[in-house]
Coordinates of C-alpha atoms and ligand atoms in Angstrom, one line a residue:
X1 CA -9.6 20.8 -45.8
X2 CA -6.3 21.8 -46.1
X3 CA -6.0 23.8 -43.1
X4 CA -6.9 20.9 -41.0
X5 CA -3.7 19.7 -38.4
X6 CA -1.3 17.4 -40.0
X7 CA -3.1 13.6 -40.4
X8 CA -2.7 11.7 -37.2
X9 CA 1.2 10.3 -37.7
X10 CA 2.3 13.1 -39.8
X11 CA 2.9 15.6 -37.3
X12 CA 6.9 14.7 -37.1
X13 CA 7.8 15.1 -40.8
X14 CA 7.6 18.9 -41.1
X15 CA 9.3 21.7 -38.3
X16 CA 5.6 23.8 -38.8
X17 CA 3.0 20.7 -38.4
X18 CA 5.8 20.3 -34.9
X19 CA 5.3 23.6 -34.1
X20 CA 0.9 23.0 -34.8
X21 CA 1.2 20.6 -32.0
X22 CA 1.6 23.8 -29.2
X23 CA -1.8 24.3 -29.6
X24 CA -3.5 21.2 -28.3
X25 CA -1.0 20.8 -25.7
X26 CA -2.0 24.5 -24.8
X27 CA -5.6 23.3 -24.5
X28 CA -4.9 20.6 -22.4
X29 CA -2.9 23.1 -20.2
X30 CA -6.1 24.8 -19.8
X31 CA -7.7 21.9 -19.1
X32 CA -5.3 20.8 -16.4
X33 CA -5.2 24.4 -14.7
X34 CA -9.0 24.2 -14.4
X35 CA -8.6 20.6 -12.9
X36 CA -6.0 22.0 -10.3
X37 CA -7.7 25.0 -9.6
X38 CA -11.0 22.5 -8.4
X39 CA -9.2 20.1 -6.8
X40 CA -7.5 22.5 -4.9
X41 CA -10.4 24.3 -3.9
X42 CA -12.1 20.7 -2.7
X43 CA -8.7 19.9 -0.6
X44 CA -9.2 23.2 1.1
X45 CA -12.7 22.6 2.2
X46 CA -12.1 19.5 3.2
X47 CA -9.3 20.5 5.3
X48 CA -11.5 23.6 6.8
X49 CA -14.2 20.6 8.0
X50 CA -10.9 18.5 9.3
X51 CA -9.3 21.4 11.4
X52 CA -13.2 22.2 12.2
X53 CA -13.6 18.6 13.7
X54 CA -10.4 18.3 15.5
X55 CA -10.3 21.4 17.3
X56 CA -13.9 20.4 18.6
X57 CA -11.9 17.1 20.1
X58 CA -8.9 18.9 21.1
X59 CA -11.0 20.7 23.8
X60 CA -10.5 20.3 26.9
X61 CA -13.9 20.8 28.0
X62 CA -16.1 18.0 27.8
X63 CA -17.7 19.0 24.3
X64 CA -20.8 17.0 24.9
X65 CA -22.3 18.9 27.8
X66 CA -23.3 21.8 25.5
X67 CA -26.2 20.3 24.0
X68 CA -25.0 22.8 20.5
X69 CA -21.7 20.9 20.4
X70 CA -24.1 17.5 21.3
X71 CA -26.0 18.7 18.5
X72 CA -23.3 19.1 16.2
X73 CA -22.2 15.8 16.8
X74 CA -24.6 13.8 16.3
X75 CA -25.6 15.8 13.5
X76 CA -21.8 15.6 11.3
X77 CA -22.0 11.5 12.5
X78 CA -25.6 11.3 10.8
X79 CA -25.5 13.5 7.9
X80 CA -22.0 15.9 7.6
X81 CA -19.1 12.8 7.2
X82 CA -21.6 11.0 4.4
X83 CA -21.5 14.0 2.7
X84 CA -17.6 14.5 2.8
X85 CA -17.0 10.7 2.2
X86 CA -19.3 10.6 -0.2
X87 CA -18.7 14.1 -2.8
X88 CA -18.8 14.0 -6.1
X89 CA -16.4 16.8 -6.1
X90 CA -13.5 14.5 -7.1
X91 CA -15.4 12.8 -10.1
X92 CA -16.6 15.9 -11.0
X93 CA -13.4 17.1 -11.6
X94 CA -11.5 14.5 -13.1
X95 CA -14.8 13.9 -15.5
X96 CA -14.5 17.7 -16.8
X97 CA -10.6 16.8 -17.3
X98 CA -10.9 13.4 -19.1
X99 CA -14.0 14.5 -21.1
X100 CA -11.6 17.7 -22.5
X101 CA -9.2 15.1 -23.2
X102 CA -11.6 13.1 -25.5
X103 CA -12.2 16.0 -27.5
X104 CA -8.6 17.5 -28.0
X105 CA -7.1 13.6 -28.5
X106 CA -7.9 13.7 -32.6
X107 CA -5.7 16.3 -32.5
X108 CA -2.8 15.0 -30.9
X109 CA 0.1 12.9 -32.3
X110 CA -0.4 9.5 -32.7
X111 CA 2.3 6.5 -31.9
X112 CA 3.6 6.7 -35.8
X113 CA 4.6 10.2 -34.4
X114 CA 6.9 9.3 -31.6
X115 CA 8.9 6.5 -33.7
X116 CA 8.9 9.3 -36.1
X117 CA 10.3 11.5 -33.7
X118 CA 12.7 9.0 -32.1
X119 CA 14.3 7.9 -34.7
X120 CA 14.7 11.2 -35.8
X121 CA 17.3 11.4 -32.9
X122 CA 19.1 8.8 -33.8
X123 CA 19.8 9.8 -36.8
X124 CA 21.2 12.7 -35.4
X125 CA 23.2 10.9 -32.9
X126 CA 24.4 8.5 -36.2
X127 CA 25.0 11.5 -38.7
X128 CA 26.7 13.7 -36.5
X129 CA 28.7 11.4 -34.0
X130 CA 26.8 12.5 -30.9
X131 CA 27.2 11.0 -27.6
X132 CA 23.5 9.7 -26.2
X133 CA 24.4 10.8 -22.6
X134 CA 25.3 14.4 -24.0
X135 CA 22.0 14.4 -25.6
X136 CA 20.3 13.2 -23.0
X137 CA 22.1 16.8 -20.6
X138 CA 20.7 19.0 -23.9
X139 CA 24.5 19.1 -25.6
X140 CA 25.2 18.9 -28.7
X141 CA 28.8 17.6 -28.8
X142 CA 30.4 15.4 -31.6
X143 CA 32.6 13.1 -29.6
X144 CA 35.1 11.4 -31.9
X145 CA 37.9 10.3 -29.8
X146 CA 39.1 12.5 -27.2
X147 CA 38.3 15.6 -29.0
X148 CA 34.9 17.5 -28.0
X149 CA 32.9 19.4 -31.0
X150 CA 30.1 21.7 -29.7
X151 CA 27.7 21.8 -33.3
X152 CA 25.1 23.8 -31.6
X153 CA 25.4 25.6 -28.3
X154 CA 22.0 25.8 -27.1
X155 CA 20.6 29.2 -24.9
X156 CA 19.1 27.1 -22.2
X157 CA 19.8 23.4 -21.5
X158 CA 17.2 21.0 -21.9
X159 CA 17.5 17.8 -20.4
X160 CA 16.0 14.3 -21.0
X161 CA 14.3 12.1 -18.4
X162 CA 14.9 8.3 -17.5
X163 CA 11.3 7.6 -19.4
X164 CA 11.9 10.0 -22.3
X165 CA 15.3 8.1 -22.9
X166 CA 13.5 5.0 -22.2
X167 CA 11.0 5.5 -24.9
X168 CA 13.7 6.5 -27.5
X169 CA 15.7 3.1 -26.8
X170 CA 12.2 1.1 -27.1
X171 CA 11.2 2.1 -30.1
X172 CA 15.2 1.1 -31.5
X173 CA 14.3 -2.2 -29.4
X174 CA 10.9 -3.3 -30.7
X175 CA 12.8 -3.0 -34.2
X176 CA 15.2 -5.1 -33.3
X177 CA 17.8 -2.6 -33.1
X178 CA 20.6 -3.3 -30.4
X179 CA 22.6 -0.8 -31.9
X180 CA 20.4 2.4 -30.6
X181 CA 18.4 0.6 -28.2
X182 CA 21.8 -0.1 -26.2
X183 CA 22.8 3.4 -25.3
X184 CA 19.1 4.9 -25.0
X185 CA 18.2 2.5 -22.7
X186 CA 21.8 2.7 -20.4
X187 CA 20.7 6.1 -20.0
X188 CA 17.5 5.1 -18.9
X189 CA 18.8 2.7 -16.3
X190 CA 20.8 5.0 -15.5
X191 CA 18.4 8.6 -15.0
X192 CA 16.0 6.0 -13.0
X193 CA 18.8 4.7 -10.7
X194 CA 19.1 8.7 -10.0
X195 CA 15.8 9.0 -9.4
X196 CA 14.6 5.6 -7.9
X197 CA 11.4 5.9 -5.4
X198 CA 10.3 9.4 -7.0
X199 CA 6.9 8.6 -8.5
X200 CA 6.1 10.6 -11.7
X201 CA 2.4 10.4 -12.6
X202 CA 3.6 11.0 -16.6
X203 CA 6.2 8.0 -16.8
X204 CA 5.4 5.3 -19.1
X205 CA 8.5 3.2 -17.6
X206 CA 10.2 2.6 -14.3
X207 CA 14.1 1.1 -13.6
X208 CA 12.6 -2.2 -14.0
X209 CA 11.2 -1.6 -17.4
X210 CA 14.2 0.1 -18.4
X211 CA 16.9 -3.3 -17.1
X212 CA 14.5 -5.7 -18.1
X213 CA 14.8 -4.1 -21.3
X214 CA 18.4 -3.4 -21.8
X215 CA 19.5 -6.6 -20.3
X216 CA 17.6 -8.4 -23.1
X217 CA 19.1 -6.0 -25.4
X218 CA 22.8 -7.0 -24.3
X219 CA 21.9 -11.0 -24.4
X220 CA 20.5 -10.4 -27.8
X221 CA 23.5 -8.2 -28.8
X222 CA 25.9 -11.3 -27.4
X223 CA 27.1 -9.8 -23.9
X224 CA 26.0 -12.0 -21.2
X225 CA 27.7 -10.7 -18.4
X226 CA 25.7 -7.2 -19.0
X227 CA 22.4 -9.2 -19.1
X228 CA 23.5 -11.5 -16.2
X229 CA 24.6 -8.5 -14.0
X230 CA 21.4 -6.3 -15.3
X231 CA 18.9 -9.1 -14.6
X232 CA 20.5 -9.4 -11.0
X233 CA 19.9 -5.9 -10.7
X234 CA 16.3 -6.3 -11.2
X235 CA 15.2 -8.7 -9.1
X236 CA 16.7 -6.8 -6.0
X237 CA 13.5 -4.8 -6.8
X238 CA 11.4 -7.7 -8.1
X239 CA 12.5 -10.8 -6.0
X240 CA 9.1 -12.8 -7.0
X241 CA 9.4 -11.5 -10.6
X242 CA 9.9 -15.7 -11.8
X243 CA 11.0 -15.0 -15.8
X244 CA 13.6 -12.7 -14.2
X245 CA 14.8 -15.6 -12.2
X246 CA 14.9 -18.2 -15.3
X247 CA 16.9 -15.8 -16.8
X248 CA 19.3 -15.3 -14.3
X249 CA 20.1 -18.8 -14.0
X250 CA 20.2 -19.2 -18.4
X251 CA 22.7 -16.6 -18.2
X252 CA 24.7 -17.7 -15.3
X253 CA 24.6 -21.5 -17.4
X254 CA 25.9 -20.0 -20.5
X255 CA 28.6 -18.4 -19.0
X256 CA 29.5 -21.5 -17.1
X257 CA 29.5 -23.0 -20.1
X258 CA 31.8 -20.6 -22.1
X259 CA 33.7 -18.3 -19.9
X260 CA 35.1 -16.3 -22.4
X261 CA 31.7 -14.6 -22.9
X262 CA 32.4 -12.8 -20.2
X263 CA 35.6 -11.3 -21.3
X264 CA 35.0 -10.7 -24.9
X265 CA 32.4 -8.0 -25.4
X266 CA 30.5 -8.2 -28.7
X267 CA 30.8 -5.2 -31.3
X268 CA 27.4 -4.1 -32.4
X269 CA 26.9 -3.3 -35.9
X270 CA 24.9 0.2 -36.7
X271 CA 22.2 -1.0 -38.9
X272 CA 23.3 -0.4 -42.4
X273 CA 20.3 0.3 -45.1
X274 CA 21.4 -1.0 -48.2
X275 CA 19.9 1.9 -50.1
X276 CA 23.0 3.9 -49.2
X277 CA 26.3 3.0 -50.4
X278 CA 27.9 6.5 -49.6
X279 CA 26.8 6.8 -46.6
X280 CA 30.1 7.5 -44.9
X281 CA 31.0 9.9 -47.3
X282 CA 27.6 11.5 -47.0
X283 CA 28.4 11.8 -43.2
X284 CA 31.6 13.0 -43.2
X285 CA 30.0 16.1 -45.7
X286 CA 27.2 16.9 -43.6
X287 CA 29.5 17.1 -40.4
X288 CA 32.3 19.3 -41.9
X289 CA 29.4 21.7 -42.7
X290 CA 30.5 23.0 -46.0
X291 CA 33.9 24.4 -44.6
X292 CA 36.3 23.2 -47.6
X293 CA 38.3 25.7 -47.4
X294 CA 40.6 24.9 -50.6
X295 CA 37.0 24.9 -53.0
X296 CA 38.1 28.7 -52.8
X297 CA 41.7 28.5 -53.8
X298 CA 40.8 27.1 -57.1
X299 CA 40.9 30.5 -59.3
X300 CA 38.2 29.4 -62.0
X301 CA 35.7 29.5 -59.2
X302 CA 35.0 33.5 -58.6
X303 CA 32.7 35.5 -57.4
X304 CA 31.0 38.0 -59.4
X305 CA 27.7 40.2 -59.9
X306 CA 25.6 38.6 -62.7
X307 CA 23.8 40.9 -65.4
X308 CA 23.8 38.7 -68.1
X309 CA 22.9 41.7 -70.5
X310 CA 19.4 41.6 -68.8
X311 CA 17.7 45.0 -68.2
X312 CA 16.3 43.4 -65.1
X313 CA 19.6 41.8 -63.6
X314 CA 21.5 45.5 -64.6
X315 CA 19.6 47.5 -62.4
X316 CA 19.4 45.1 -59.3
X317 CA 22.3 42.6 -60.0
X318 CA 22.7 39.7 -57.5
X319 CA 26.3 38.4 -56.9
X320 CA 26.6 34.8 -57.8
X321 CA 29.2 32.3 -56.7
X322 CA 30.8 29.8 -58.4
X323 CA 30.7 26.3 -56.1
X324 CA 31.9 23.7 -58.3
X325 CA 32.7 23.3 -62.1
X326 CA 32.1 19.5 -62.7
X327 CA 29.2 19.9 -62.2
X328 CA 28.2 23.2 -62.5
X329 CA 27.4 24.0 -59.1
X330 CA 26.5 28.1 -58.6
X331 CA 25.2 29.9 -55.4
X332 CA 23.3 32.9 -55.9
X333 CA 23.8 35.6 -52.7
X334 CA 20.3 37.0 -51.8
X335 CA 18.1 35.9 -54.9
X336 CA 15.2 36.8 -52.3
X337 CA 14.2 38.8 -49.8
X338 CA 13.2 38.1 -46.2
X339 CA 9.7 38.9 -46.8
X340 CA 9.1 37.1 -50.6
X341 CA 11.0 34.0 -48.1
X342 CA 8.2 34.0 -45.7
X343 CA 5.7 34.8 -48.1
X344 CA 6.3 31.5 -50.0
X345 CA 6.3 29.8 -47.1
X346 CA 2.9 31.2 -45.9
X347 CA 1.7 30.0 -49.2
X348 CA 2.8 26.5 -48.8
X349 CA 1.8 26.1 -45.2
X350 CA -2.0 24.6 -45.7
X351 CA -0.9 22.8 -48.4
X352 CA 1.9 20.8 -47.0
X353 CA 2.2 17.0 -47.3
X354 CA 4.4 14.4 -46.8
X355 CA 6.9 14.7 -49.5
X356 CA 7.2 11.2 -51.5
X357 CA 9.8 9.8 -54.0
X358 CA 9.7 8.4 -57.4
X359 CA 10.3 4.4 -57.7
X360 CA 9.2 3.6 -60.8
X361 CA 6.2 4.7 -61.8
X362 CA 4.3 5.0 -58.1
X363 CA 5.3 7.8 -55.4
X364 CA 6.0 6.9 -52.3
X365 CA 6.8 7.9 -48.7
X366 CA 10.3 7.1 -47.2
X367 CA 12.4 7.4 -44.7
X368 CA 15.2 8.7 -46.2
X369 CA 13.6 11.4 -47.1
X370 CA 11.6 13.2 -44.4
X371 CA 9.7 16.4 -45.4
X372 CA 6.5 18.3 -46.2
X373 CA 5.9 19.4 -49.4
X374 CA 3.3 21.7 -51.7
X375 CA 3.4 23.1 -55.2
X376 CA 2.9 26.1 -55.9
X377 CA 1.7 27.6 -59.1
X378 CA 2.3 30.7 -60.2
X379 CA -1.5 31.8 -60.2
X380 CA -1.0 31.5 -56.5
X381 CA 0.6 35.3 -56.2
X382 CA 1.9 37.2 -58.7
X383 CA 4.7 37.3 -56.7
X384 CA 6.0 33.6 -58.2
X385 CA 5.7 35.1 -61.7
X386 CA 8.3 37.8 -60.5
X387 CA 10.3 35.4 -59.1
X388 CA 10.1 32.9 -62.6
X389 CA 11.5 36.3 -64.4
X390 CA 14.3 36.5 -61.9
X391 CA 15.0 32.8 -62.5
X392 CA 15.1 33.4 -66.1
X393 CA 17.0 36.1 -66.4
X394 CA 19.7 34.5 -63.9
X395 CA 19.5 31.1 -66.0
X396 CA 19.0 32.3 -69.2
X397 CA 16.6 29.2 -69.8
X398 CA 12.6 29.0 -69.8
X399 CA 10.6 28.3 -67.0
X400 CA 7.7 28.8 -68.1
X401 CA 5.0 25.8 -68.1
X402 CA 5.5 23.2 -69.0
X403 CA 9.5 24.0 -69.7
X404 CA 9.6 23.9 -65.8
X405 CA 7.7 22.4 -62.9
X406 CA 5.8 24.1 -60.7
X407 CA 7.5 25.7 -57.2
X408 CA 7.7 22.7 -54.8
X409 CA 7.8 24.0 -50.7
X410 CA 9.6 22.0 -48.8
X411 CA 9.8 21.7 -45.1
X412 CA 11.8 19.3 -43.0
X413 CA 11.1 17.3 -40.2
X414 CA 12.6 17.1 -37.1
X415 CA 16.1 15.7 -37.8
X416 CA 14.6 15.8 -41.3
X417 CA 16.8 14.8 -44.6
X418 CA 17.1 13.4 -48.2
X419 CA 19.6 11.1 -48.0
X420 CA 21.6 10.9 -51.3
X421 CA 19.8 11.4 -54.8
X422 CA 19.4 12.6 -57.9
X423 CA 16.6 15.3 -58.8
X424 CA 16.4 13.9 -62.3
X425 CA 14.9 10.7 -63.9
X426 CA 17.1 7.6 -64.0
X427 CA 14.4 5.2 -65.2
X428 CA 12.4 5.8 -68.4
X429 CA 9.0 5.1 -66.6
X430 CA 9.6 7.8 -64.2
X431 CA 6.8 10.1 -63.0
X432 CA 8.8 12.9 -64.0
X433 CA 8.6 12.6 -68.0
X434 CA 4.4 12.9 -67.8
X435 CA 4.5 16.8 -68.6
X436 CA 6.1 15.6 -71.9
X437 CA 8.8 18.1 -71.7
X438 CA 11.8 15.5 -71.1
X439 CA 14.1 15.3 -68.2
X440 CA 15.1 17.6 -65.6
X441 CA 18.0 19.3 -66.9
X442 CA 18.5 21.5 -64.1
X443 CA 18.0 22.3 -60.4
X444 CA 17.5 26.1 -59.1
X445 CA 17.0 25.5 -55.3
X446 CA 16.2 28.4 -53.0
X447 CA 16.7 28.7 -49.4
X448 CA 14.0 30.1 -47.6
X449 CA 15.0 30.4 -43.9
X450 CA 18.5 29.5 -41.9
X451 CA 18.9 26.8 -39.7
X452 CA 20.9 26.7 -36.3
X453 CA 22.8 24.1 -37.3
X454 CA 23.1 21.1 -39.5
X455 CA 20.7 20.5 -42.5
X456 CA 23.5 21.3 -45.0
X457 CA 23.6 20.7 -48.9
X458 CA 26.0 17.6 -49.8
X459 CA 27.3 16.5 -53.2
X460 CA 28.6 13.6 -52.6
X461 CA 31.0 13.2 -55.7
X462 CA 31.5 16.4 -55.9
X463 CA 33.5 16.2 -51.9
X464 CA 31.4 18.9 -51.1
X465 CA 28.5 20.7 -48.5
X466 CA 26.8 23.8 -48.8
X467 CA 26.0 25.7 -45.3
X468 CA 22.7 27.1 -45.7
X469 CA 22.6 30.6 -46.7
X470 CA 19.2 32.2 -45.9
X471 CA 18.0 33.6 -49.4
X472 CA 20.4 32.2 -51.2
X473 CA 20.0 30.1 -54.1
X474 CA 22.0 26.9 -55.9
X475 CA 22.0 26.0 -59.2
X476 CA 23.1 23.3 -60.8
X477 CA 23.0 21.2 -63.9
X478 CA 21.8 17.8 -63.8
X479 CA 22.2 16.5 -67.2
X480 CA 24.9 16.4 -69.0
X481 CA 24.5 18.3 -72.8
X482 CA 24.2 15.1 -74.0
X483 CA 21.2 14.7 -72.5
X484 CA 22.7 11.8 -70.2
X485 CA 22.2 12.0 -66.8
X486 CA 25.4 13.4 -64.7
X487 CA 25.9 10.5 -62.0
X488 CA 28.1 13.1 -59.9
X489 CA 25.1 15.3 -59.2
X490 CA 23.8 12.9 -56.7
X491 CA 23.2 15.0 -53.4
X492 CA 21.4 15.1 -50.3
X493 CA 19.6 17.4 -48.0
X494 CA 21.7 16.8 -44.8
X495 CA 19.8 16.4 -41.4
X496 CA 18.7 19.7 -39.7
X497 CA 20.3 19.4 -36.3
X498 CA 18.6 22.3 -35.0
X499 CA 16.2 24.5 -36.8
X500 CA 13.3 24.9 -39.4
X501 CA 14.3 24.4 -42.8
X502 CA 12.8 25.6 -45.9
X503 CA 13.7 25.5 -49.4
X504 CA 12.1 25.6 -52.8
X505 CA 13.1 23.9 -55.6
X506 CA 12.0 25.2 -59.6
X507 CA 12.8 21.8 -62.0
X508 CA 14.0 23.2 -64.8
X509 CA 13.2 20.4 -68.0
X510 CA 15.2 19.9 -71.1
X511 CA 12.8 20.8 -73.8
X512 CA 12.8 24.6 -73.9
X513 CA 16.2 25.1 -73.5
X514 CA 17.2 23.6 -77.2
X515 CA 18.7 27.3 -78.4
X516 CA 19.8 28.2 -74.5
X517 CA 22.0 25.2 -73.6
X518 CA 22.9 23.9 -76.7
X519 CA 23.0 20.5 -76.9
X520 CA 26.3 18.4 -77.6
X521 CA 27.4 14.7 -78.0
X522 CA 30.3 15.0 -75.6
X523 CA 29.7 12.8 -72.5
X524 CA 31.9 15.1 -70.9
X525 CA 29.8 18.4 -71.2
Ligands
AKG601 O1 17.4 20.4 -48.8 C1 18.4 20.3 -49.5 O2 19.4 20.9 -49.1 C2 18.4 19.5 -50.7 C3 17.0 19.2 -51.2 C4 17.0 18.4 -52.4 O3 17.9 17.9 -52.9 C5 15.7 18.2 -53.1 O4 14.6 18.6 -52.6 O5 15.7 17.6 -54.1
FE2_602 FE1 17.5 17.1 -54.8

């Protein structure tokens, strides 16, 4: 049933499943408000019977000479206290609370969710340079340096707790990550020091958690002296706590042993995946945001309204760009309209999956790239076919089945991406060449919302990023005429810092094309 919620652990990889989880949470509200509501009807009953009781006592007449009050006494000592100490009120309510927990829980997110989610902001705080402990006050500042960036100023701060920071930095730590653990759980330590002795019912963690974790994290990252110090800490709250104690005194004994530890602090390494040999110039592209200013400068890139002798494009022509000449990189300025936008995305919604990747011959889900995705076909709305015409007549090649692949809807994640890639085969057993209609020669990609900020389009050879532009749409070639596949297409789907992102991509394949891109033996072309 497609319109089912996202399968437990999928609810991070797509902005609209996120957005799905309001609704249990607004059930459990309910739930919660009907709890409250009970209990605090029960507390003030009870505390009508305790004021009763003690005004009785605070008489100064003896009470027992009315035989009533005498009565009453013996009476509430026989019968009315059992009944208060004894209610089912309590039970009652908690029952009706936990019981419409059981039934929203297959709803919820599950754990895959959260290290979904948390890793999600660290790729953020990787990608864009951002400092955890401005994260953790709701900024989002690139800190390079001295200098400040603000990338995304938001309306209202949002802050994150000691245990939400904790959770973050524990989910880097159970990976064996000292890198991100390190500063997500200083920030921890540090919100709890802030906060010490104020109980919260929803914490997971308290301080001691959060040293006991971080000082393992600095003996395992090679600083003693932050676990020796750390550990100290903690057993000022935990005296009796004896693995605390043992490694207190294995710290102190390796720093006896060599001083020096305690001077020279060791340089964490961000974990590198190998995968991702450009990653630096990958970052620096999503970060400047597309702003290369001299792209424009170069006068063979123009601007212009493109009619291509169609009958279609010369009453409604659309003003395409020029990005980039090697490779053919063009932006088209509102190819659609707000409402065919959110109409495609409508249509995709209940059909969304976790995108997957070709290796080989098997599809697969990964984390560098993090999205949902559905096809579309054209039968869906007549609307698509419209929108095939408009491709055509733009391209001046054949998308029609099986010379192109169906629409693919994609959403992204939170802190969603595709790291660096190409969109066409590189390996002859790819998935790809099973409609029989050869490679994909080229890419027209449609954006189908803005985002606040991040979640740009980076060519990585080609030294530049594309912004977003709502309605927009890039095209580009990725094979060379040759057929060959043009290495300096690779490109990546920047993380979206802030906001929903959708896009659609139409494959466009080689076979089709024969008499509208000629073919030629030049590597070059
Ligand atoms: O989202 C983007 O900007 C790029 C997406 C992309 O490259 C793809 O879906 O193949
Ligand atoms: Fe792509």
């Amino acid at each position: 049933d497609p319109e089912r919620a996202a399968a437990r652990g999928d609810t991070f990889s797509a902005l609209t499943s996120v957005a799905r989880a309001l609704g249990p949470e607004r059930r459990l509200l309910g739930l919660l408000r009907r709890y409250l509501r009970g209990e605090e009807a029960r507390l003030r009953d009870l505390t009508r019977f305790y004021d009763k009781v003690l005004s009785l006592h605070e008489d100064s007449t003896t009470p027992v000479a009315n035989p009533l009050l005498a009565f009453t006494l013996i009476k509430r000592l026989q019968s009315d206290w059992r009944n208060v100490v004894h209610s089912l009120e309590a039970s009652e309510n908690i029952r009706a609370l936990k019981d419409g927990y059981e039934k929203v829980e297959q709803d919820l997110p599950a754990f895959e969710d959260l290290e979904g989610a948390a890793r999600a902001l660290m790729r953020l705080q990787d990608v864009y340079m951002l400092n955890v402990k401005g994260l953790a006050r709701g900024v989002f500042q690139r800190v390079t340096g001295s200098a400040i960036t603000d990338l995304y100023s938001p309306k209202r701060l949002f802050s994150l707790t000691g245990d939400d920071c904790f959770q973050v930095g524990k989910v880097a730590y159970d990976m064996g990550d000292y890198y991100h653990a390190i500063p997500w759980l200083e920030e921890a330590v540090s919100l709890f020091r802030g906060s010490y002795g104020e109980w919260k019912t929803e914490d997971e963690a308290s301080l001691e958690d959060a040293l006991d974790h971080l000082a393992f994290a600095y003996f395992q990252a090679g600083n003693v002296s932050c676990a020796l110090s750390l550990s100290r800490e903690f057993l000022l709250y935990s005296p009796d706590n004896k693995r605390m104690a043992r490694n207190v005194l294995k710290y102190e004994r390796l720093l006896a042993e060599s001083p020096n530890q305690v001077v020279t602090e060791a340089v964490i390494q961000r974990p590198n995946i190998p995968h991702l040999q450009t990653r630096d110039t990958y970052e620096g592209l999503c970060q400047t945001l597309g702003s290369q200013p001299t792209l424009y400068q170069i006068p063979s890139l123009y601007c212009s309204y493109e009619t291509n002798s169609n009958a279609y494009l010369l009453l409604q022509p659309i003003r395409k760009e020029v990005i980039h000449l090697e490779p053919y990189i063009a932006l088209y300025h509102d190819f659609i309209s707000d409402s065919e936008a959110q109409k495609i995305r409508e249509f995709a919604e209940p059909w969304l999956q976790r995108s997957v990747v070709a290796s080989g011959e098997k599809q697969l889900q990964v984390e560098y790239r993090i999205s949902k995705s559905a096809w579309l076909k054209d039968t869906v709305d007549p609307m698509l076919v419209t929108l095939n015409h408009r491709i055509a007549a733009l391209t001046g090649l054949d998308v029609r089945p099986p010379y192109a692949e169906y629409l693919q809807v994609v959403n992204y994640g939170i802190g969603g991406h595709y790291e660096p890639h190409f969109d066409h085969a590189t390996s002859p057993s790819s998935p790809l060449y099973r409609m029989k209609s050869g490679n994909r020669v080229a890419t027209f990609m449609i954006y189908l919302s803005s985002v606040e900020a991040g979640g740009a389009t980076a060519f990585i050879y080609a030294n530049l990023s594309m912004p977003v532009v709502k309605n927009a749409a890039l095209f580009w070639w990725n094979l060379h005429r040759s057929g060959e596949g043009d290495s300096d297409t690779l490109h990546a789907g920047c993380p979206v810092l802030v906001g929903d992102k959708w896009v659609a991509n139409k494959w466009i394949h080689e076979y089709g094309q024969e008499f509208r891109r000629p073919c030629s033996s030049s590597p070059e072309d």
